[in-house]
PDB file of C-alpha atoms in Angstrom:
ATOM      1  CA  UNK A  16       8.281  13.313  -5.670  1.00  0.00           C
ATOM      2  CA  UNK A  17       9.613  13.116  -2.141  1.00  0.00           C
ATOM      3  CA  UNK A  18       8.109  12.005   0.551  1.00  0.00           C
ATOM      4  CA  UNK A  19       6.447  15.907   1.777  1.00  0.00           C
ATOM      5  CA  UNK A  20       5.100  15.834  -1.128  1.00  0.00           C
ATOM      6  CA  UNK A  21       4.047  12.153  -1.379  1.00  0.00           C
ATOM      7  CA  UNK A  22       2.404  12.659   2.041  1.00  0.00           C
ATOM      8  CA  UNK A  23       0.447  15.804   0.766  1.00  0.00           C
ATOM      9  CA  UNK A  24      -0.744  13.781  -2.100  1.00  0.00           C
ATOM     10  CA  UNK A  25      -1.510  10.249  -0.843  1.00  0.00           C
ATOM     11  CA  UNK A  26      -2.979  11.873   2.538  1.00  0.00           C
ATOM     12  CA  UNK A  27      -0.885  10.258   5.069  1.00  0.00           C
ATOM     13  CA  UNK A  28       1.299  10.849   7.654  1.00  0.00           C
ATOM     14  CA  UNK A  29       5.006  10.162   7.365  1.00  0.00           C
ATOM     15  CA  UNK A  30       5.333   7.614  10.289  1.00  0.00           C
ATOM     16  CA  UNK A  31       2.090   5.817   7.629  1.00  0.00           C
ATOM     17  CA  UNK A  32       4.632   6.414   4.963  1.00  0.00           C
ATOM     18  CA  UNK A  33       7.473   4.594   6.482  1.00  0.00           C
ATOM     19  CA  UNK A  34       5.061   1.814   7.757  1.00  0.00           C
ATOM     20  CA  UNK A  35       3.926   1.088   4.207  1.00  0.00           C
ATOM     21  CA  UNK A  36       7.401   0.960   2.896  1.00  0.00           C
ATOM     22  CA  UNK A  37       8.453  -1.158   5.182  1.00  0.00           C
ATOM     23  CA  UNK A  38       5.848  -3.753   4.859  1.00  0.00           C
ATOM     24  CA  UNK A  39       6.438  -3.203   0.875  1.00  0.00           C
ATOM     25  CA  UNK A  40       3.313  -1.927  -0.086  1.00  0.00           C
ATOM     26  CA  UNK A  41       4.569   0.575  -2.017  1.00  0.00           C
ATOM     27  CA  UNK A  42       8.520   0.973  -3.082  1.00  0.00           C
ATOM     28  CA  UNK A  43      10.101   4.502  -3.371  1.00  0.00           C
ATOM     29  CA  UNK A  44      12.883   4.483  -5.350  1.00  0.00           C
ATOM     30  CA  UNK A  45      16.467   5.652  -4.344  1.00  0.00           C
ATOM     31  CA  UNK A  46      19.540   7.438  -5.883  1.00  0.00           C
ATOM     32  CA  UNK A  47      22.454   5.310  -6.556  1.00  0.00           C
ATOM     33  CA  UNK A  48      25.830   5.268  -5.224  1.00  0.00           C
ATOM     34  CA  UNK A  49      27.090   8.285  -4.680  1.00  0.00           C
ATOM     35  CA  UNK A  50      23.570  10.581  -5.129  1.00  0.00           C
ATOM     36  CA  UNK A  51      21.548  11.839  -2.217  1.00  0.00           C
ATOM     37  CA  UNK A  52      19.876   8.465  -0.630  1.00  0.00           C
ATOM     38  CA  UNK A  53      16.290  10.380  -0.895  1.00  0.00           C
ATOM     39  CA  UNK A  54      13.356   8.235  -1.294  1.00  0.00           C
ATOM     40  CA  UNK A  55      11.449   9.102  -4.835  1.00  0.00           C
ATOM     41  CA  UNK A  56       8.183   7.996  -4.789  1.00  0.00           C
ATOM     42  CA  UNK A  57       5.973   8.036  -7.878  1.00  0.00           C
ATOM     43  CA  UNK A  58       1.911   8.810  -9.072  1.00  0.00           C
ATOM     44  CA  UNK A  59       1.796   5.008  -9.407  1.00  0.00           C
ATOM     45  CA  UNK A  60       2.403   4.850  -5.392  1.00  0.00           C
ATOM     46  CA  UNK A  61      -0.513   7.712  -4.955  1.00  0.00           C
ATOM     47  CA  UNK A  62      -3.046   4.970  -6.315  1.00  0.00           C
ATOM     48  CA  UNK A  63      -1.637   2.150  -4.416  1.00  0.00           C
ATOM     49  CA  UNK A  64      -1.973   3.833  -1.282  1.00  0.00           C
ATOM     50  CA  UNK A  65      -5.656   4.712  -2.871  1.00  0.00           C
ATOM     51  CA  UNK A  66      -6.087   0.986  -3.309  1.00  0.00           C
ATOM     52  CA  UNK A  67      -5.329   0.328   0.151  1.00  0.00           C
ATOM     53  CA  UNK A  68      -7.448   3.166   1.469  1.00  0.00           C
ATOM     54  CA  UNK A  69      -9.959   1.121  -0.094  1.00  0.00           C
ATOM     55  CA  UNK A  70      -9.282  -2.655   1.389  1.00  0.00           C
ATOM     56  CA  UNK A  71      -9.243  -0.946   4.655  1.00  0.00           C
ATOM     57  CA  UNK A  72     -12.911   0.678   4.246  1.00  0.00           C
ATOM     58  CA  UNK A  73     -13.833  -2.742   2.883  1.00  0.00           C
ATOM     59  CA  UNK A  74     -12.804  -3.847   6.236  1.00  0.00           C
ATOM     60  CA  UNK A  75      -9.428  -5.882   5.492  1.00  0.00           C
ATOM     61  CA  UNK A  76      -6.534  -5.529   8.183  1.00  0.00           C
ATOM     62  CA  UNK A  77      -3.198  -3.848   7.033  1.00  0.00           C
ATOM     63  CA  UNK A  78      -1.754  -7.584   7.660  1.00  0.00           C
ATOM     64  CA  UNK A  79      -4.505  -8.752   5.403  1.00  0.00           C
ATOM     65  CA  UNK A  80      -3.491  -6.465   2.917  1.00  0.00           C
ATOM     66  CA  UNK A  81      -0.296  -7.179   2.902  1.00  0.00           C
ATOM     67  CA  UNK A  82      -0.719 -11.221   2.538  1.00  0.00           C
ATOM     68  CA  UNK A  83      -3.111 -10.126  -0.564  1.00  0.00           C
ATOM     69  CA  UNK A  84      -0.333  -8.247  -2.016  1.00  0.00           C
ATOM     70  CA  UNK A  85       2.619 -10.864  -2.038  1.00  0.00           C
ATOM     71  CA  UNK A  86      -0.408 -13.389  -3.645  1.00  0.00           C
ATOM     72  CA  UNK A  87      -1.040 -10.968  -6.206  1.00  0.00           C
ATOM     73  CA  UNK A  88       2.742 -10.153  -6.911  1.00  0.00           C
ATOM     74  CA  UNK A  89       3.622 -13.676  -7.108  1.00  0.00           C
ATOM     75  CA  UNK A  90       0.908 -14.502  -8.838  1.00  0.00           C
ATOM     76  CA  UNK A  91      -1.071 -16.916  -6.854  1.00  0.00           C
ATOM     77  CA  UNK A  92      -4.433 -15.178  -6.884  1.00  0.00           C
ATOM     78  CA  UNK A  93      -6.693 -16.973  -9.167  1.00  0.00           C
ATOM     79  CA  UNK A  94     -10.128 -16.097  -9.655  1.00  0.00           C
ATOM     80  CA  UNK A  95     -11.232 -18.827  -7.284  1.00  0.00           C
ATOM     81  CA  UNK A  96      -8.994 -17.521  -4.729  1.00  0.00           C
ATOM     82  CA  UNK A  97     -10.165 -13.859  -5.615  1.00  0.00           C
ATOM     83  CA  UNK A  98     -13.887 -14.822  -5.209  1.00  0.00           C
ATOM     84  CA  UNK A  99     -13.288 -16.862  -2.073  1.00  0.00           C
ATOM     85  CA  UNK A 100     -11.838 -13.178  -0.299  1.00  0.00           C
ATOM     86  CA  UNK A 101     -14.745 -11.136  -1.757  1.00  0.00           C
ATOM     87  CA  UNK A 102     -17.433 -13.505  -0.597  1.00  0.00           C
ATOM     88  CA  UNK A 103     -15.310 -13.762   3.072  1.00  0.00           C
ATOM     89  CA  UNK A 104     -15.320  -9.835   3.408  1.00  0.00           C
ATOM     90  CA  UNK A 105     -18.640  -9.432   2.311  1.00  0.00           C
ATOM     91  CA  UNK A 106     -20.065 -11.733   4.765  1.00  0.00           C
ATOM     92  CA  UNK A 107     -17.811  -9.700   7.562  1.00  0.00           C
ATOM     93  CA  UNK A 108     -19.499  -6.684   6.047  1.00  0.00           C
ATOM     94  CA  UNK A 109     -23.160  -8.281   6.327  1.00  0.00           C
ATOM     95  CA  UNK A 110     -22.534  -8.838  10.166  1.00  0.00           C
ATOM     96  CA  UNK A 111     -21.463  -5.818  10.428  1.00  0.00           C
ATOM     97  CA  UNK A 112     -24.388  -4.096   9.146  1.00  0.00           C
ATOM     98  CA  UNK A 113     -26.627  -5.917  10.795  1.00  0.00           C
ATOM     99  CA  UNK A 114     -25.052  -4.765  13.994  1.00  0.00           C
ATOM    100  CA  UNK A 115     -25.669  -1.443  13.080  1.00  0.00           C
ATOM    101  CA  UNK A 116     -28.566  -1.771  12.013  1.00  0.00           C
ATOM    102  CA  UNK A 117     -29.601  -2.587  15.679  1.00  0.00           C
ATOM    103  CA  UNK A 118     -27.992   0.080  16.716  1.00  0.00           C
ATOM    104  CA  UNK A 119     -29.308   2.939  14.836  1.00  0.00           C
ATOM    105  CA  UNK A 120     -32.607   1.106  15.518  1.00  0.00           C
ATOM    106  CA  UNK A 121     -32.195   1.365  19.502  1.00  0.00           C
ATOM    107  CA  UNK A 122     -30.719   4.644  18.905  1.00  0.00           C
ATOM    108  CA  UNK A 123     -33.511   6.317  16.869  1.00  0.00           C
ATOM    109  CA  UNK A 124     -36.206   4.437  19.587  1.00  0.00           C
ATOM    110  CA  UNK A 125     -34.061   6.379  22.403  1.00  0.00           C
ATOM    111  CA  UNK A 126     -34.008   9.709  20.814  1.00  0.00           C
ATOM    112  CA  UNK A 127     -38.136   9.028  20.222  1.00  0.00           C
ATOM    113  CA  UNK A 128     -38.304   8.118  24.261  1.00  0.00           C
ATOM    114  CA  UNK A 129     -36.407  11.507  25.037  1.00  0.00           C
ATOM    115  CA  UNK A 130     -38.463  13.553  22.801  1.00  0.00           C
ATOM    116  CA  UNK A 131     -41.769  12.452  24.511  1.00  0.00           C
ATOM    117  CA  UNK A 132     -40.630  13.091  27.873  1.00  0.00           C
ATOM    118  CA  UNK A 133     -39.409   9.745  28.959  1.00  0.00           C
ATOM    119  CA  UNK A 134     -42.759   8.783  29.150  1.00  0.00           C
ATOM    120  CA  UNK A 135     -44.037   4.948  29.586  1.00  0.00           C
ATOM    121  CA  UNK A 136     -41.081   1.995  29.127  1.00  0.00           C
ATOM    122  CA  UNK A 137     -37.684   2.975  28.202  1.00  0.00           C
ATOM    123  CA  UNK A 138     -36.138   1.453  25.026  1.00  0.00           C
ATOM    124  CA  UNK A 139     -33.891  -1.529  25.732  1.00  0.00           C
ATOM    125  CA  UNK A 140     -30.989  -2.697  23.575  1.00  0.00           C
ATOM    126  CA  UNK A 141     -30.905  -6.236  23.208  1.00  0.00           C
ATOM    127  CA  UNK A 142     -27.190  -8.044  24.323  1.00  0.00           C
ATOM    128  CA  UNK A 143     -26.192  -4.271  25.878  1.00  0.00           C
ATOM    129  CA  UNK A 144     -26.263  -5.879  29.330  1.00  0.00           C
ATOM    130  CA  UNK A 145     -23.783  -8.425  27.467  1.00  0.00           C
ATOM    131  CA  UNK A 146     -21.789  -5.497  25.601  1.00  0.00           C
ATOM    132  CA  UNK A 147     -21.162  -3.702  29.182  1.00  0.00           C
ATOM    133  CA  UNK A 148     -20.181  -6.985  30.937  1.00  0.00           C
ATOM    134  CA  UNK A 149     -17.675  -7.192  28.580  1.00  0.00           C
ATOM    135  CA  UNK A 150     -15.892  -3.446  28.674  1.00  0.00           C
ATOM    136  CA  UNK A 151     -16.379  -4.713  32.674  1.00  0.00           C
ATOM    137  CA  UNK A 152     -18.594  -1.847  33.395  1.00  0.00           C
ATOM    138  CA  UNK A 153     -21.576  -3.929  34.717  1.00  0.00           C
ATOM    139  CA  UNK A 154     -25.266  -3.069  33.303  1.00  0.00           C
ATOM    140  CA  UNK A 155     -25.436   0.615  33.176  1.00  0.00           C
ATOM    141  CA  UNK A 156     -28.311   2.846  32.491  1.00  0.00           C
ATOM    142  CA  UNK A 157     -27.705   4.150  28.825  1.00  0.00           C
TER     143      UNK A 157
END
């Protein structure tokens, strides 16, 4: 397929395309001397691009991805090595959670606050003062 249609079907944009060629995540094929110089890509780059989809929602970098993929391709992903990144990215993913989990929890005490009128104390978000500081915004009223 070319790549109008490989966009369509993988459900990305061309300048994504190009980016993942270039990095060699996936390798359209060419015509040879003499042909047209189109790119052909195939299903087998529709569930690559699928796989990487997925790293990324796991929370692994496109550069992460990428140093994954020459280990796997030349081999040097073991199943140490292979639990060592799952146990790294899931801890990412714990901290992660965590800090949404205070966040939905200041957010749901919040929309309770509004709901009664704004009566009594409002909810405070614990490190927000911190959060602020750092966008260099100063404490603001939330």
């Amino acid at each position: 397929m070319l790549i109008a249609e490989f966009c369509r079907r993988a459900e990305l944009t061309r300048d994504a395309v190009r980016l993942y060629v270039k990095l060699g995540l996936i390798r359209p094929s060419t015509g040879g001397a003499g042909s047209n110089r189109y790119q052909h890509f195939h299903e087998s780059d529709v569930d690559r691009v699928a796989l990487i989809k997925v790293g990324q929602q796991l929370g692994f970098t496109l550069k992460q991805i990428v140093t994954l993929n020459r280990e796997y391709e030349t081999g040097g992903i073991d199943r140490p090595r292979r639990l060592a990144v799952m146990q790294a990215q899931l801890a990412q993913v714990d901290e992660k959670a965590a800090q949404l989990g205070k966040l939905q929890s200041y957010l749901r005490a919040k929309v309770a606050w509004i709901e009664a009128g704004e009566l009594g104390d409002e909810p405070s978000f614990c490190g927000l003062e911190a959060v602020t500081q750092m966008l260099g915004k100063g404490k603001q009223a939330v």
